[in-house]
Short mmCIF file of C-alpha atoms in Angstrom, two decimals:
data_model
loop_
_atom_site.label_atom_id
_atom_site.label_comp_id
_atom_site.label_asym_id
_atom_site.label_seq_id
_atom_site.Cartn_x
_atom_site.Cartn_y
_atom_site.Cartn_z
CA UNK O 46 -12.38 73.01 -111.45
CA UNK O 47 -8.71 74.16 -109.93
CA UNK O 48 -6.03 71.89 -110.86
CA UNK O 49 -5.88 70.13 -107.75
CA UNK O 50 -9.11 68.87 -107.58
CA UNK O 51 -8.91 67.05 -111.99
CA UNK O 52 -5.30 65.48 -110.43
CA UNK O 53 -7.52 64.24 -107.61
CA UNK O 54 -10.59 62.92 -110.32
CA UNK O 55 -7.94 61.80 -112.69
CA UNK O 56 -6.29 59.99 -109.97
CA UNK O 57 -9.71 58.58 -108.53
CA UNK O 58 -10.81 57.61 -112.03
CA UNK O 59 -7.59 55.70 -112.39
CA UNK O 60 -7.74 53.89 -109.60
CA UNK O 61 -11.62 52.51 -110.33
CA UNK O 62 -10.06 50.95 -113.68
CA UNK O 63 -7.70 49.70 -112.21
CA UNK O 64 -9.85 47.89 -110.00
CA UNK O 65 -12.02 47.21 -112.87
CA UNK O 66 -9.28 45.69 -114.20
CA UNK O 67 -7.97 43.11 -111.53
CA UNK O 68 -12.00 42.28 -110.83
CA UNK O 69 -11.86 41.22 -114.77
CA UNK O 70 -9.15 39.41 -114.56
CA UNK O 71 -10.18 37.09 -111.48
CA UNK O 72 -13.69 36.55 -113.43
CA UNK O 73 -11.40 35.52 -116.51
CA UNK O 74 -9.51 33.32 -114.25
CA UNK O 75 -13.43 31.80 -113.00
CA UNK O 76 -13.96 31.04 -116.82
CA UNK O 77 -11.09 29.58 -117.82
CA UNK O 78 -11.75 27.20 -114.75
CA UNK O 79 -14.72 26.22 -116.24
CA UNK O 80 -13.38 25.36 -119.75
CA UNK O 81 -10.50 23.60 -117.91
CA UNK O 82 -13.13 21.25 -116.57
CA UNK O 83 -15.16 21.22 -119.91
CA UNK O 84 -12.33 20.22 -121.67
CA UNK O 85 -11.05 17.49 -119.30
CA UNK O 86 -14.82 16.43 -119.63
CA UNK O 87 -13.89 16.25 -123.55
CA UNK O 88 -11.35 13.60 -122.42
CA UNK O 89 -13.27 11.66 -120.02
CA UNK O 90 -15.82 10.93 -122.46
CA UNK O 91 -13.77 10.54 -125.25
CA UNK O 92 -12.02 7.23 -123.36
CA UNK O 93 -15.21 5.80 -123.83
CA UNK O 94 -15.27 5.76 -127.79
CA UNK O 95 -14.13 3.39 -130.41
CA UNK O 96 -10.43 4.76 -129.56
CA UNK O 97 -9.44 1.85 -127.42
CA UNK O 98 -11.03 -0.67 -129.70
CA UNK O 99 -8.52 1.34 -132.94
CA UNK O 100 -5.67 1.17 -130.47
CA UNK O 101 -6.61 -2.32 -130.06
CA UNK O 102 -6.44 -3.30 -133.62
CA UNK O 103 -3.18 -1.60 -134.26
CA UNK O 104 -1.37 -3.31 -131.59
CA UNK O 105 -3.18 -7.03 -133.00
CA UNK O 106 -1.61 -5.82 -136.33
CA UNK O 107 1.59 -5.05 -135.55
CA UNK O 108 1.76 -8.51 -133.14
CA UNK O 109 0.70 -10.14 -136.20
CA UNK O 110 3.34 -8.96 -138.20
CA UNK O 111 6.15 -9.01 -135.49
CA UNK O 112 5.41 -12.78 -134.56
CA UNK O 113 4.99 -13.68 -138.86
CA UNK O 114 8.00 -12.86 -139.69
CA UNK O 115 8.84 -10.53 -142.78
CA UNK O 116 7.27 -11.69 -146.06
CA UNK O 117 9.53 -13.05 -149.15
CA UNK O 118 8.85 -11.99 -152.31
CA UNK O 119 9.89 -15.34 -154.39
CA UNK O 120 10.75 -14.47 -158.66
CA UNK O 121 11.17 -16.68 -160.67
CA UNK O 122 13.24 -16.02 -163.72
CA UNK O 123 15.14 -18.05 -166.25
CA UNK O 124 14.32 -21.06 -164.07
CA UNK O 125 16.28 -20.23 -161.21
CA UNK O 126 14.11 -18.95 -157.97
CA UNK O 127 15.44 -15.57 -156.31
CA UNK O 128 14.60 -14.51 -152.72
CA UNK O 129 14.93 -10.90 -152.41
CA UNK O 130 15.45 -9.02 -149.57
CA UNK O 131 12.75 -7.81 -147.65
CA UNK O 132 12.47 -4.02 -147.85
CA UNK O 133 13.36 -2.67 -144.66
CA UNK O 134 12.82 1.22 -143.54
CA UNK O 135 14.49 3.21 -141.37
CA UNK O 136 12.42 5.91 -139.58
CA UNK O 137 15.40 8.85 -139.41
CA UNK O 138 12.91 11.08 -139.74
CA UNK O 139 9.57 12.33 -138.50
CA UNK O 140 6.95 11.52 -140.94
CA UNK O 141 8.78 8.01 -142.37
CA UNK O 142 5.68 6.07 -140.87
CA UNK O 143 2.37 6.59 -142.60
CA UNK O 144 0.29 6.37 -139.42
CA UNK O 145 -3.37 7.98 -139.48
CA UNK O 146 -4.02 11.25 -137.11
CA UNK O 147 -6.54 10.40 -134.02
CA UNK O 148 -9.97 11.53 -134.28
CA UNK O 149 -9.15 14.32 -131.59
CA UNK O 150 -9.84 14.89 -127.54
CA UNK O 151 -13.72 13.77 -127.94
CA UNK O 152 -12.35 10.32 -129.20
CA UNK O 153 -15.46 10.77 -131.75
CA UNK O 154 -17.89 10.25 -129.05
CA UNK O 155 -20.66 12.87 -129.98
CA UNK O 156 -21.06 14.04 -126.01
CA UNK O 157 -17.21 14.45 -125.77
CA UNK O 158 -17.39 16.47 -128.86
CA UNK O 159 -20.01 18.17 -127.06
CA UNK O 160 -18.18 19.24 -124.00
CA UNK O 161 -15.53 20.08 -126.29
CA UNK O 162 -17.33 22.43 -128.36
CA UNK O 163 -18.92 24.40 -124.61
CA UNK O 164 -15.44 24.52 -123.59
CA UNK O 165 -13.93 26.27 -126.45
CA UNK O 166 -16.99 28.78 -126.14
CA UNK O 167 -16.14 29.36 -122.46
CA UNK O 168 -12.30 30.23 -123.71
CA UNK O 169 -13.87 32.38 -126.19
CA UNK O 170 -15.98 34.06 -123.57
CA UNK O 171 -12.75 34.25 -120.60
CA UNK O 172 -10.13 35.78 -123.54
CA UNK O 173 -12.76 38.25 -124.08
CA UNK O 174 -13.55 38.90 -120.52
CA UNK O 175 -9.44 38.82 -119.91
CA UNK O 176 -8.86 41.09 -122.62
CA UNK O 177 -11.20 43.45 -121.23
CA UNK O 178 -9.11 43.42 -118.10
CA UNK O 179 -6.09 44.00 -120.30
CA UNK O 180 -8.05 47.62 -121.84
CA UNK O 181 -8.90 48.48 -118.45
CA UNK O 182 -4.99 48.15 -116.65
CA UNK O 183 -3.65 50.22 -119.93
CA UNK O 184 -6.70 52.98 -119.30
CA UNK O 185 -5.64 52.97 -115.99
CA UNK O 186 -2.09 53.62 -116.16
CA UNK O 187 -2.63 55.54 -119.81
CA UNK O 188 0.16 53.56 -121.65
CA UNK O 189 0.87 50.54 -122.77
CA UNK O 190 0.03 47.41 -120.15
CA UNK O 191 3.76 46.06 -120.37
CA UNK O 192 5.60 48.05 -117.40
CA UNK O 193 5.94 45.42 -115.21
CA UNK O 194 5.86 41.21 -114.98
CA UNK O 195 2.11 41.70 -113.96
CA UNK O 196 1.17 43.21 -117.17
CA UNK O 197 3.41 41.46 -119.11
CA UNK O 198 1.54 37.63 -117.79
CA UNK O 199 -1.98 38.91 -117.79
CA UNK O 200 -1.01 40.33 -121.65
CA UNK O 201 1.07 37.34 -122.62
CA UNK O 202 -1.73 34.72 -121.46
CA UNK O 203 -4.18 36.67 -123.41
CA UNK O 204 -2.38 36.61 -126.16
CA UNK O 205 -1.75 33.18 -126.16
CA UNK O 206 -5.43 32.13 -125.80
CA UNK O 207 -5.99 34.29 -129.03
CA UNK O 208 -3.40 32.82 -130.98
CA UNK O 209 -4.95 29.12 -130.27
CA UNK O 210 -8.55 31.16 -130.68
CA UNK O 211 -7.34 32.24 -134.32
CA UNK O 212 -6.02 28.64 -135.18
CA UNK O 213 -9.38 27.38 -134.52
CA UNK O 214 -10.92 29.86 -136.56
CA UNK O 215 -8.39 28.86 -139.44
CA UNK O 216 -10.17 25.64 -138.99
CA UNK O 217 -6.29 23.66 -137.86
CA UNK O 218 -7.35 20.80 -135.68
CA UNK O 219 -6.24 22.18 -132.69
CA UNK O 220 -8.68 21.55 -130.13
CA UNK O 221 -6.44 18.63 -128.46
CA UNK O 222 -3.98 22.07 -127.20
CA UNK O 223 -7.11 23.20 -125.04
CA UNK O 224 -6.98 21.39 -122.31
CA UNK O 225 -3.00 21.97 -122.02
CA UNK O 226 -3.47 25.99 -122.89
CA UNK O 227 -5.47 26.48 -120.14
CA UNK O 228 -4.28 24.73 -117.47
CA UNK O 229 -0.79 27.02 -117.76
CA UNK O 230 -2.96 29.63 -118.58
CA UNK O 231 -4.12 29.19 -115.24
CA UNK O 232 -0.95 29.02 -113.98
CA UNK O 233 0.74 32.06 -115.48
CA UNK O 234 -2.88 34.22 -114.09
CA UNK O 235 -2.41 32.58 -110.41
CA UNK O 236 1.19 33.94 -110.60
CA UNK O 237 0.21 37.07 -111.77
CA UNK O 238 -2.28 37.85 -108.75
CA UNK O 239 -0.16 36.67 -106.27
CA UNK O 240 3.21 36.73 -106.96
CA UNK O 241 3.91 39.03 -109.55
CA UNK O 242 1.14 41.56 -108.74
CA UNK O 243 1.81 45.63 -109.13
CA UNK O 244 -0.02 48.48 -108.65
CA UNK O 245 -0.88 50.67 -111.61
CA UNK O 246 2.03 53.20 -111.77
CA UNK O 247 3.70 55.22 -115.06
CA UNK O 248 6.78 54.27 -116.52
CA UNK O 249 10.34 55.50 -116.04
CA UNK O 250 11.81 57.83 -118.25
CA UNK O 251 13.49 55.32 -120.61
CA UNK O 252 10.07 53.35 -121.87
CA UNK O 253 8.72 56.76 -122.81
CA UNK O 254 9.28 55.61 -126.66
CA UNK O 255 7.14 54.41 -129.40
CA UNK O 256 9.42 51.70 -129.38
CA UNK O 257 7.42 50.24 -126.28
CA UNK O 258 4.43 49.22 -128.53
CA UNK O 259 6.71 48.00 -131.23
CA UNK O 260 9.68 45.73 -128.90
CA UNK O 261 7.43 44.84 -126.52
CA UNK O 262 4.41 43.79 -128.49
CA UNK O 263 6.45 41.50 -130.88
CA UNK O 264 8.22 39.96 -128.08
CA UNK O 265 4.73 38.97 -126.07
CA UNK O 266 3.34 37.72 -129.57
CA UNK O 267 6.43 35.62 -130.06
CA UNK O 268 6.19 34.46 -126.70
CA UNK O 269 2.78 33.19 -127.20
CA UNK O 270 3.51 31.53 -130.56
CA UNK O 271 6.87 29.62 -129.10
CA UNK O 272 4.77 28.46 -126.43
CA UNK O 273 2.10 27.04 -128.69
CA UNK O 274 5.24 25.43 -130.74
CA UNK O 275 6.70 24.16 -127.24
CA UNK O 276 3.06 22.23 -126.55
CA UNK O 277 3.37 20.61 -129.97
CA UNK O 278 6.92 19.51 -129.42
CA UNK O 279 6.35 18.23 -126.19
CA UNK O 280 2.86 15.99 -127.46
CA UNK O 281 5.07 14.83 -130.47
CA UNK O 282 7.73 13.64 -128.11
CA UNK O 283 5.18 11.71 -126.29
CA UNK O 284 3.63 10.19 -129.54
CA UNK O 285 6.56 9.32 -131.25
CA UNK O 286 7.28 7.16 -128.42
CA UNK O 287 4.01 5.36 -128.11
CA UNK O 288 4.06 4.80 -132.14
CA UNK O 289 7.42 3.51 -131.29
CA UNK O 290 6.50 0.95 -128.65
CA UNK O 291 3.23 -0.08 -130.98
CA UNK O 292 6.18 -0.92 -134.07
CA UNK O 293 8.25 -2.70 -132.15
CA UNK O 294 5.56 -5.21 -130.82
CA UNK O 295 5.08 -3.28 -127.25
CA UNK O 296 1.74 -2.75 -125.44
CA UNK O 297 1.48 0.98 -124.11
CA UNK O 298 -0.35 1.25 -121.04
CA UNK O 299 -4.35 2.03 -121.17
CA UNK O 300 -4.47 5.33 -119.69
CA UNK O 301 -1.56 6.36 -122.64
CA UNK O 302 -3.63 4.82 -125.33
CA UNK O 303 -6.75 6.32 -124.34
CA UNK O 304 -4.73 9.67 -124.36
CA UNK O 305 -2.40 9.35 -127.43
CA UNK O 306 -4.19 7.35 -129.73
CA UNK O 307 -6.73 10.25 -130.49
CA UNK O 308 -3.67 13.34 -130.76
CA UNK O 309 -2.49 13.66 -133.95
CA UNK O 310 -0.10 11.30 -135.59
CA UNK O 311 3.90 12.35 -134.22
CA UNK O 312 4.38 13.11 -137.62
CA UNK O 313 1.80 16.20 -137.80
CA UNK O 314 2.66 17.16 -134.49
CA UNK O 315 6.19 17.55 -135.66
CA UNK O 316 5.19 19.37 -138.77
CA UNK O 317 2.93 21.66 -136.50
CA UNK O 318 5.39 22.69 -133.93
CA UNK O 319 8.13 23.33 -136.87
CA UNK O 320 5.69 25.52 -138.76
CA UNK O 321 5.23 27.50 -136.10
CA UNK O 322 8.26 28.53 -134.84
CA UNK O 323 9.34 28.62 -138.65
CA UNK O 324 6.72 31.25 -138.92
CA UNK O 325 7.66 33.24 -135.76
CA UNK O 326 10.98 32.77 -136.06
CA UNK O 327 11.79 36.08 -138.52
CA UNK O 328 9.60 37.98 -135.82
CA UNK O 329 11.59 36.43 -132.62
CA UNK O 330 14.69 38.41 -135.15
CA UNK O 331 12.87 41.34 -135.44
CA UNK O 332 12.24 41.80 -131.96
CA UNK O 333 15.78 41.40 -131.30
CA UNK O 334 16.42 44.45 -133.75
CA UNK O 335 14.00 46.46 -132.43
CA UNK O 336 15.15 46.56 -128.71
CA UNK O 337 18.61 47.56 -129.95
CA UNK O 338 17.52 50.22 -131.79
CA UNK O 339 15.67 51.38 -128.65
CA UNK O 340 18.20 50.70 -126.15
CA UNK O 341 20.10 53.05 -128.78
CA UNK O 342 17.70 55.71 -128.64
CA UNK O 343 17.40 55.10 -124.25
CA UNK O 344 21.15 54.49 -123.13
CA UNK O 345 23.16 55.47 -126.38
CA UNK O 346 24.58 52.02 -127.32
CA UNK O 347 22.90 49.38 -129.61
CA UNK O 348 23.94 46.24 -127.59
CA UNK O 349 25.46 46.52 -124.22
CA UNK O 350 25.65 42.33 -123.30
CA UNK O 351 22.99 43.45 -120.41
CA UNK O 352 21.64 39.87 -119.36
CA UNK O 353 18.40 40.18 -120.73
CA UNK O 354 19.83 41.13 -124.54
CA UNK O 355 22.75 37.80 -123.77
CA UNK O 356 20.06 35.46 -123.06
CA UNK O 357 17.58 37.19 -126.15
CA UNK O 358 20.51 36.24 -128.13
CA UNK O 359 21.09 32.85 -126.45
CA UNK O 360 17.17 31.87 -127.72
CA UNK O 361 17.77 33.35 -130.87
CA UNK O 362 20.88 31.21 -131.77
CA UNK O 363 18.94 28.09 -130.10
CA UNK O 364 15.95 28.76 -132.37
CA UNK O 365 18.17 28.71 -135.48
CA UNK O 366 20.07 26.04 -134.32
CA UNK O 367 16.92 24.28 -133.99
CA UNK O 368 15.47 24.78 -137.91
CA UNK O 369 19.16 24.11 -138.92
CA UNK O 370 18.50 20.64 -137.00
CA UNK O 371 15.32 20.14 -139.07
CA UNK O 372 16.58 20.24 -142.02
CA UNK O 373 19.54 18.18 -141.55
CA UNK O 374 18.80 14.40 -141.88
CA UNK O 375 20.73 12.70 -139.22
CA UNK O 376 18.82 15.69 -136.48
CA UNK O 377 15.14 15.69 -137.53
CA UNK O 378 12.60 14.02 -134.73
CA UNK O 379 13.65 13.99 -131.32
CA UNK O 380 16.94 15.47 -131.80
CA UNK O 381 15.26 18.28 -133.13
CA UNK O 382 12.60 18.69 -130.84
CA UNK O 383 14.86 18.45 -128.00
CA UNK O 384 16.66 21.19 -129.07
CA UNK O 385 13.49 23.02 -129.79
CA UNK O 386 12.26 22.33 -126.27
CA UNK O 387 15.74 23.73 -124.67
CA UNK O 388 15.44 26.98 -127.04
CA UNK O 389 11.82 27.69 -125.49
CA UNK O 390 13.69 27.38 -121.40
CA UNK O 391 16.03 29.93 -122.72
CA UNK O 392 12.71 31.77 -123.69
CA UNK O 393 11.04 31.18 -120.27
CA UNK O 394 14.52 32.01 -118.27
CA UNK O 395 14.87 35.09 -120.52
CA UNK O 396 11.23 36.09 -118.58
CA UNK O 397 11.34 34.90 -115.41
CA UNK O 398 14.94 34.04 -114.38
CA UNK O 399 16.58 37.16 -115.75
CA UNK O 400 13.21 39.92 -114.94
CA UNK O 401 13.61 38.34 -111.24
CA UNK O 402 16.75 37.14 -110.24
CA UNK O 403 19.54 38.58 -112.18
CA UNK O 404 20.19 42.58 -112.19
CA UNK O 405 20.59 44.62 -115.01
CA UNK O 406 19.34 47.73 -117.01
CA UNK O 407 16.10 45.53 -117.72
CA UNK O 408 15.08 45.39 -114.40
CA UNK O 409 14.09 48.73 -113.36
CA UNK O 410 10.19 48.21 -113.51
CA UNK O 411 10.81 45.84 -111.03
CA UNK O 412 8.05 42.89 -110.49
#
């Protein structure tokens, strides 16, 4: 076989995986459409359960005690009655209110938990199809699949979906993030395919470095993790509010008590998001290290202020602004979590804002 005509196979044969490849990915996209509607199924008949009769109580509870009055605790000692004060607490904090977690998206209804359990098989079954696509674009190109935006989404989503695959599998109640995961996993894909779409091509001189699967790789795993962390922030931000209104005497709405009452209590949902960007957090640091190293290694100079290391930095110092805020009484709860939620925009402007419309040395694999 002259050389001409293996360039021409190798060239065919690249081609057919990549095709492989996109056809993968738009069957993953199929599946995930199917657990989307399995797990809003979850929901539906998980309104029907004993939830709204709990969220019922609670509120006839808490009118009880708002209309009562505070009780007195009357002593009596050396003749004399003394009326102490009533204990009053302050929620400053996440977790000062001992309020149960809700029984989950199936609302303990056994054919929500049902539909819950098909759709988490049907996520298991698109990450694996997705992933396949994944093996099949980095065959194709014969690198790493993180050239471009294209690989980067179809690699970050997938990565993403394992990460709330593995918490299950850790046996974390979890399952209430499904229907949220993939919906933006559906999202991110739909961009991908249509927006951000690239043919297979090789790299430019620069990513030719073993640094690629090291940088690269960390920062789509931290990705995924901060995003799972941004969910939980977000849910605890509407819970905290609802537990909130139910304190103070209020009546939330039905459609947010069918929906809140069975998510886990604002206090776990603030201890989950803060464990997990805890836990990434060293990594997000790492990554940071690593590209300068590279970019040492590729242009000569550890840090150059090029706008995709500035705004690296910029999430970095939000993130550890963020855990200072946590542990610092007069920040922890919303404060916190508002910070947390502006530290994962710098994340998602670090992607898409800087990759598309600001230039720099980061943006030579174009979209």
């Amino acid at each position: 076989m002259t050389l001409a005509a293996a360039t021409e196979l190798a060239t065919a044969t690249n081609e057919h995986l990549a095709n492989i490849s996109n056809t993968l990915v738009y069957s993953a996209m199929a599946v995930y459409t199917l657990a989307f509607f399995a797990y809003i199924a979850e929901w539906l008949f998980g309104s029907r359960s004993k939830v709204a009769r709990t969220a019922a109580a609670l509120t006839a509870r808490t009118e009880e005690a708002r209309t009562q009055g505070p009780a007195v605790t009357v002593k009596s000692a050396g003749g004399t009655a003394v009326m102490e004060r009533p204990k009053v607490v302050v929620r400053s904090a996440a977790g000062a209110r001992d309020v149960p977690d809700g029984p989950g998206a199936h609302g303990g209804d056994e054919q929500g938990d049902l539909y819950g359990r098909i759709a988490v098989s049907l996520t298991v079954l698109a990450f694996l199809v997705e992933l396949g696509g994944v093996v099949a674009r980095a065959a194709s190109v014969e690198r790493a699949p993180w050239g471009n935006m294209y690989e980067f989404n179809i690699t970050f989503s997938t990565v993403a979906v394992g990460v709330y695959l593995g918490l299950l599998a850790l046996r974390k109640n979890v399952r209430w993030l499904g229907l949220f995961l993939t919906t933006t996993v559906l999202l991110d894909l739909g961009l991908a395919v249509t927006v951000l779409y690239t043919a297979s091509d090789q790299l430019v001189p620069a990513l030719h470095s073993y640094w690629l699967y090291i940088h690269v790789s960390t920062a789509i795993f931290c990705g995924a993790v901060l995003y799972v962390g941004a969910v939980g922030t977000l849910l605890y931000l509407f819970k905290d509010s609802y537990e909130n209104k139910l304190a103070s005497g209020g009546r939330p709405g039905t459609f947010a008590t069918s929906v809140l009452e069975r998510l886990p209590a604002a206090a776990t949902l603030d201890k989950f998001a803060y464990r997990v960007n805890a836990a990434v957090f060293p990594l997000w640091t790492f990554t940071i290290i690593a590209g300068s190293i590279w970019a040492e290694s590729a242009w000569g100079r550890y840090w150059g202020w090029d706008p995709k290391e500035t705004w690296a930095f910029i999430t970095w110092v939000a993130y550890a602004c963020y855990l200072h805020a946590r542990s610092t009484a007069g920040w922890k709860g919303r404060k916190a979590a508002y910070i947390a939620l502006i530290a994962f925009g710098c994340w998602l402007f670090n992607y898409y804002g800087v990759n598309i419309f600001v230039g720099g040395k980061h943006s030579y694999a174009g979209v």
